[in-house]
mmCIF file of C-alpha atoms in Angstrom:
data_model
loop_
_atom_site.group_PDB
_atom_site.id
_atom_site.type_symbol
_atom_site.label_atom_id
_atom_site.label_comp_id
_atom_site.label_asym_id
_atom_site.label_seq_id
_atom_site.Cartn_x
_atom_site.Cartn_y
_atom_site.Cartn_z
ATOM 1 C CA GLU A 1 177.019 129.588 123.387
ATOM 2 C CA GLY A 2 174.418 127.240 121.959
ATOM 3 C CA SER A 3 171.621 128.855 123.940
ATOM 4 C CA GLY A 4 169.370 129.097 120.879
ATOM 5 C CA ALA A 5 167.099 131.633 119.183
ATOM 6 C CA SER A 6 164.969 132.321 122.248
ATOM 7 C CA SER A 7 167.992 133.631 124.150
ATOM 8 C CA THR A 8 168.926 135.875 121.220
ATOM 9 C CA ARG A 9 165.396 137.281 121.124
ATOM 10 C CA GLY A 10 165.572 137.928 124.864
ATOM 11 C CA VAL A 11 168.789 139.932 124.503
ATOM 12 C CA GLY A 12 167.187 141.938 121.674
ATOM 13 C CA ALA A 13 164.126 142.697 123.790
ATOM 14 C CA VAL A 14 166.296 143.904 126.667
ATOM 15 C CA CYS A 15 168.180 146.211 124.263
ATOM 16 C CA TRP A 16 164.910 147.687 122.937
ATOM 17 C CA VAL A 17 163.660 148.326 126.467
ATOM 18 C CA ALA A 18 166.968 149.996 127.400
ATOM 19 C CA VAL A 19 166.799 152.279 124.347
ATOM 20 C CA GLY A 20 163.177 153.178 125.120
ATOM 21 C CA VAL A 21 163.995 154.056 128.719
ATOM 22 C CA ALA A 22 166.958 156.181 127.596
ATOM 23 C CA ILE A 23 164.791 158.143 125.136
ATOM 24 C CA TRP A 24 162.116 158.686 127.781
ATOM 25 C CA TRP A 25 164.745 159.851 130.290
ATOM 26 C CA VAL A 26 166.250 162.401 127.887
ATOM 27 C CA GLU A 27 163.025 163.750 126.394
ATOM 28 C CA PHE A 28 160.356 163.576 129.067
ATOM 29 C CA ARG A 29 161.886 163.700 132.535
ATOM 30 C CA ASP A 30 160.675 166.758 134.361
ATOM 31 C CA GLY A 31 162.870 169.829 134.340
ATOM 32 C CA SER A 32 165.693 168.743 132.041
ATOM 33 C CA GLY A 33 166.563 167.468 128.592
ATOM 34 C CA SER A 34 165.429 169.192 125.437
ATOM 35 C CA GLY A 35 161.812 168.942 126.474
ATOM 36 C CA GLY A 36 162.177 170.484 129.892
ATOM 37 C CA GLY A 37 159.380 170.432 132.424
ATOM 38 C CA THR A 38 156.029 172.135 132.616
ATOM 39 C CA GLU A 39 156.284 175.380 134.556
ATOM 40 C CA ALA A 40 153.348 176.075 136.867
ATOM 41 C CA GLY A 41 150.712 178.129 135.066
ATOM 42 C CA PHE A 42 152.123 177.319 131.623
ATOM 43 C CA GLY A 43 151.106 174.844 128.961
ATOM 44 C CA VAL A 44 147.553 174.156 127.809
ATOM 45 C CA VAL A 45 145.034 176.325 129.685
ATOM 46 C CA GLU A 46 141.286 175.950 129.891
ATOM 47 C CA LEU A 47 139.328 178.029 127.395
ATOM 48 C CA ALA A 48 136.390 179.788 129.028
ATOM 49 C CA ALA A 49 132.989 178.983 127.550
ATOM 50 C CA SER A 50 132.503 182.685 126.789
ATOM 51 C CA ALA A 51 135.623 182.578 124.572
ATOM 52 C CA ASN A 52 134.483 179.471 122.661
ATOM 53 C CA PRO A 53 131.988 180.305 119.910
ATOM 54 C CA THR A 54 131.618 176.674 118.786
ATOM 55 C CA GLY A 55 130.001 175.218 121.893
ATOM 56 C CA LYS A 56 132.267 172.149 121.494
ATOM 57 C CA PRO A 57 135.470 171.320 123.367
ATOM 58 C CA PRO A 58 138.580 172.897 121.810
ATOM 59 C CA ALA A 59 140.381 170.574 119.396
ATOM 60 C CA ALA A 60 142.986 170.703 116.640
ATOM 61 C CA GLU A 61 140.352 170.344 113.902
ATOM 62 C CA ASP A 62 138.744 172.578 111.280
ATOM 63 C CA GLY A 63 135.719 174.335 112.730
ATOM 64 C CA ARG A 64 136.696 173.810 116.375
ATOM 65 C CA ALA A 65 138.025 176.343 118.859
ATOM 66 C CA ALA A 66 141.815 176.318 118.967
ATOM 67 C CA PRO A 67 143.136 174.940 122.284
ATOM 68 C CA ASP A 68 144.360 177.834 124.402
ATOM 69 C CA PHE A 69 147.850 177.853 125.882
ATOM 70 C CA ARG A 70 150.270 180.003 127.817
ATOM 71 C CA LEU A 71 153.994 179.602 127.126
ATOM 72 C CA ARG A 72 157.272 181.356 127.721
ATOM 73 C CA SER A 73 158.490 183.456 124.826
ATOM 74 C CA VAL A 74 162.043 183.368 123.494
ATOM 75 C CA ASP A 75 162.841 186.624 125.311
ATOM 76 C CA GLY A 76 161.711 185.192 128.663
ATOM 77 C CA GLY A 77 158.286 186.809 128.751
ATOM 78 C CA ALA A 78 155.002 184.982 128.403
ATOM 79 C CA ALA A 79 152.289 184.814 125.756
ATOM 80 C CA GLU A 80 148.823 183.301 125.647
ATOM 81 C CA LEU A 81 147.006 182.431 122.437
ATOM 82 C CA LEU A 82 143.890 184.188 123.725
ATOM 83 C CA GLN A 83 145.706 187.549 123.704
ATOM 84 C CA TYR A 84 145.567 187.528 119.885
ATOM 85 C CA ARG A 85 141.763 187.415 119.730
ATOM 86 C CA GLY A 86 140.461 189.868 117.156
ATOM 87 C CA LYS A 87 143.263 188.927 114.733
ATOM 88 C CA PHE A 88 143.833 186.095 112.342
ATOM 89 C CA VAL A 89 146.597 183.882 113.730
ATOM 90 C CA LEU A 90 148.833 181.619 111.682
ATOM 91 C CA LEU A 91 150.076 179.255 114.399
ATOM 92 C CA ASN A 92 153.224 177.497 113.203
ATOM 93 C CA PHE A 93 154.843 174.566 115.044
ATOM 94 C CA TRP A 94 158.531 174.125 114.203
ATOM 95 C CA ALA A 95 161.968 172.989 115.359
ATOM 96 C CA SER A 96 165.408 174.239 114.347
ATOM 97 C CA TRP A 97 166.543 170.768 113.161
ATOM 98 C CA CYS A 98 163.561 170.459 110.779
ATOM 99 C CA GLY A 99 164.582 171.148 107.156
ATOM 100 C CA PRO A 100 161.107 172.168 105.894
ATOM 101 C CA CYS A 101 160.728 174.440 108.942
ATOM 102 C CA ARG A 102 163.928 176.210 107.980
ATOM 103 C CA ALA A 103 162.798 176.485 104.369
ATOM 104 C CA GLU A 104 159.460 178.096 105.241
ATOM 105 C CA ALA A 105 160.766 180.537 107.874
ATOM 106 C CA PRO A 106 161.682 183.331 105.389
ATOM 107 C CA ASP A 107 158.270 183.005 103.706
ATOM 108 C CA LEU A 108 156.455 183.217 107.034
ATOM 109 C CA GLN A 109 158.472 186.270 108.041
ATOM 110 C CA ALA A 110 157.656 187.987 104.741
ATOM 111 C CA PHE A 111 153.984 187.019 105.103
ATOM 112 C CA GLN A 112 153.872 188.477 108.593
ATOM 113 C CA GLN A 113 155.335 191.747 107.315
ATOM 114 C CA GLN A 114 152.865 191.848 104.438
ATOM 115 C CA MET A 115 149.729 190.940 106.389
ATOM 116 C CA GLN A 116 150.131 192.498 109.830
ATOM 117 C CA SER A 117 148.366 195.666 108.672
ATOM 118 C CA ARG A 118 145.447 193.461 107.627
ATOM 119 C CA GLY A 119 144.991 191.928 111.059
ATOM 120 C CA LEU A 120 147.142 188.787 110.898
ATOM 121 C CA VAL A 121 149.918 187.664 113.201
ATOM 122 C CA VAL A 122 152.203 184.667 112.773
ATOM 123 C CA VAL A 123 152.934 182.905 116.081
ATOM 124 C CA GLY A 124 155.742 180.354 116.101
ATOM 125 C CA VAL A 125 155.710 177.485 118.591
ATOM 126 C CA ASN A 126 159.114 175.887 119.029
ATOM 127 C CA GLN A 127 158.814 172.226 119.864
ATOM 128 C CA GLN A 128 160.895 171.037 122.812
ATOM 129 C CA GLU A 129 164.129 172.941 122.248
ATOM 130 C CA SER A 130 166.070 175.310 124.454
ATOM 131 C CA ALA A 131 165.531 179.058 124.398
ATOM 132 C CA ASP A 132 169.076 179.433 123.033
ATOM 133 C CA ASP A 133 168.392 177.122 120.072
ATOM 134 C CA ALA A 134 165.126 178.908 119.300
ATOM 135 C CA ALA A 135 166.800 182.319 119.572
ATOM 136 C CA LYS A 136 169.571 181.275 117.174
ATOM 137 C CA PHE A 137 166.939 180.199 114.666
ATOM 138 C CA THR A 138 165.001 183.466 114.908
ATOM 139 C CA LYS A 139 168.210 185.466 114.508
ATOM 140 C CA GLU A 140 169.366 183.389 111.528
ATOM 141 C CA PHE A 141 166.108 183.951 109.652
ATOM 142 C CA GLY A 142 165.336 187.472 110.875
ATOM 143 C CA VAL A 143 162.110 186.306 112.525
ATOM 144 C CA ASN A 144 160.413 189.079 114.464
ATOM 145 C CA TYR A 145 156.958 187.589 114.940
ATOM 146 C CA PRO A 146 156.149 186.120 118.383
ATOM 147 C CA VAL A 147 157.891 182.817 119.163
ATOM 148 C CA VAL A 148 157.026 180.726 122.218
ATOM 149 C CA LEU A 149 158.655 177.621 123.684
ATOM 150 C CA ASP A 150 156.708 174.395 124.135
ATOM 151 C CA ARG A 151 159.467 172.852 126.230
ATOM 152 C CA SER A 152 157.368 170.040 127.715
ATOM 153 C CA GLY A 153 155.578 169.201 124.447
ATOM 154 C CA GLU A 154 152.161 169.507 126.110
ATOM 155 C CA VAL A 155 150.842 172.084 123.656
ATOM 156 C CA SER A 156 152.224 170.154 120.692
ATOM 157 C CA VAL A 157 150.353 167.062 121.880
ATOM 158 C CA SER A 158 147.093 169.024 122.120
ATOM 159 C CA TYR A 159 147.602 170.172 118.508
ATOM 160 C CA ARG A 160 148.511 166.640 117.332
ATOM 161 C CA VAL A 161 151.940 167.700 116.174
ATOM 162 C CA GLY A 162 152.922 164.033 116.171
ATOM 163 C CA ARG A 163 151.715 164.116 112.572
ATOM 164 C CA GLY A 164 155.053 165.778 111.759
ATOM 165 C CA LEU A 165 156.754 169.168 111.518
ATOM 166 C CA PRO A 166 156.090 171.764 110.414
ATOM 167 C CA ILE A 167 152.359 172.032 110.913
ATOM 168 C CA SER A 168 150.399 175.289 110.839
ATOM 169 C CA PHE A 169 146.886 176.332 111.835
ATOM 170 C CA LEU A 170 145.020 179.352 110.498
ATOM 171 C CA ILE A 171 142.824 180.602 113.337
ATOM 172 C CA SER A 172 139.999 183.116 112.911
ATOM 173 C CA PRO A 173 139.705 186.340 114.945
ATOM 174 C CA GLN A 174 137.057 184.472 116.990
ATOM 175 C CA GLY A 175 139.526 181.683 117.835
ATOM 176 C CA VAL A 176 138.199 178.995 115.471
ATOM 177 C CA ILE A 177 140.529 176.865 113.340
ATOM 178 C CA LEU A 178 139.854 177.621 109.680
ATOM 179 C CA LYS A 179 142.514 175.536 107.953
ATOM 180 C CA ILE A 180 145.333 173.134 108.802
ATOM 181 C CA PHE A 181 148.542 172.959 106.775
ATOM 182 C CA LEU A 182 150.544 169.739 107.116
ATOM 183 C CA GLY A 183 154.159 170.235 106.091
ATOM 184 C CA ARG A 184 155.795 173.346 104.725
ATOM 185 C CA VAL A 185 153.437 176.235 103.982
ATOM 186 C CA SER A 186 154.156 177.146 100.361
ATOM 187 C CA SER A 187 153.823 180.546 98.715
ATOM 188 C CA ASP A 188 150.805 179.124 96.867
ATOM 189 C CA ASP A 189 149.249 178.162 100.223
ATOM 190 C CA LEU A 190 149.788 181.673 101.538
ATOM 191 C CA ALA A 191 148.299 183.271 98.411
ATOM 192 C CA ALA A 192 145.265 180.972 98.635
ATOM 193 C CA MET A 193 144.878 181.851 102.305
ATOM 194 C CA VAL A 194 144.723 185.525 101.433
ATOM 195 C CA ARG A 195 142.152 184.953 98.699
ATOM 196 C CA GLU A 196 139.930 182.680 100.782
ATOM 197 C CA PHE A 197 140.092 184.285 104.214
ATOM 198 C CA LEU A 198 141.885 187.634 104.193
ATOM 199 C CA GLY A 199 140.872 189.205 100.886
#
C-alpha cells in the first residue's frame, strides 16, 4: 500500500512477461501444443537450383520460386510441393477456427473439381492444428484435395502467413508464384484467375 505508480507498472510488466511465456510454451515448445514440433525431414526443404527457373532464392513473392516443403498429410502420409510440378497449384493456408477460411472452403473444393482436368490442384496447408481438427474440417466441407499439416509453423513463416489467414498463392507449373491472394479467395478472384492464367 502506498508504493506508488512505479510499483504498479512493475506488477504489470511481470504479468505481461508471464502471459508471453505461457503463449510461447503452448504454441512453440517442441513436440506438443497445437503447433507440435518439426519432424526430421519435414518442414521447409531446400529447392535445387535445377528446379528454380528464376535464379533467385525462393521467396513468398510474385515472380519468385515458391519455397519448397515436405509435410505430413491429414491421412498420415507425406507430400512435397515439388511433386506437383507440371501443374498449376493454388496453395491455400488455413485454420479451422478462421471464419473466412471456412467460408472459402466450399468454393475451393468446387474450383478443384472444375479445374483438375485443366492441370490445376488445390493444396491446403493447415496452420498449427492437430490432424484430428484438420480432418474434421475436411469432412465438414467435403474437401478432397490434398491437405498437409504445418504443425510447427515453419512453412507458414516462410510464406509470411503472419499477414493473416487465409492466404493463397497461385504457383505456375514451373514452380513460380504468379499471384498472391490475401484473405478469402472470392468467386470473382477464381474467375479472374482462370481468364488470366488458365484460359
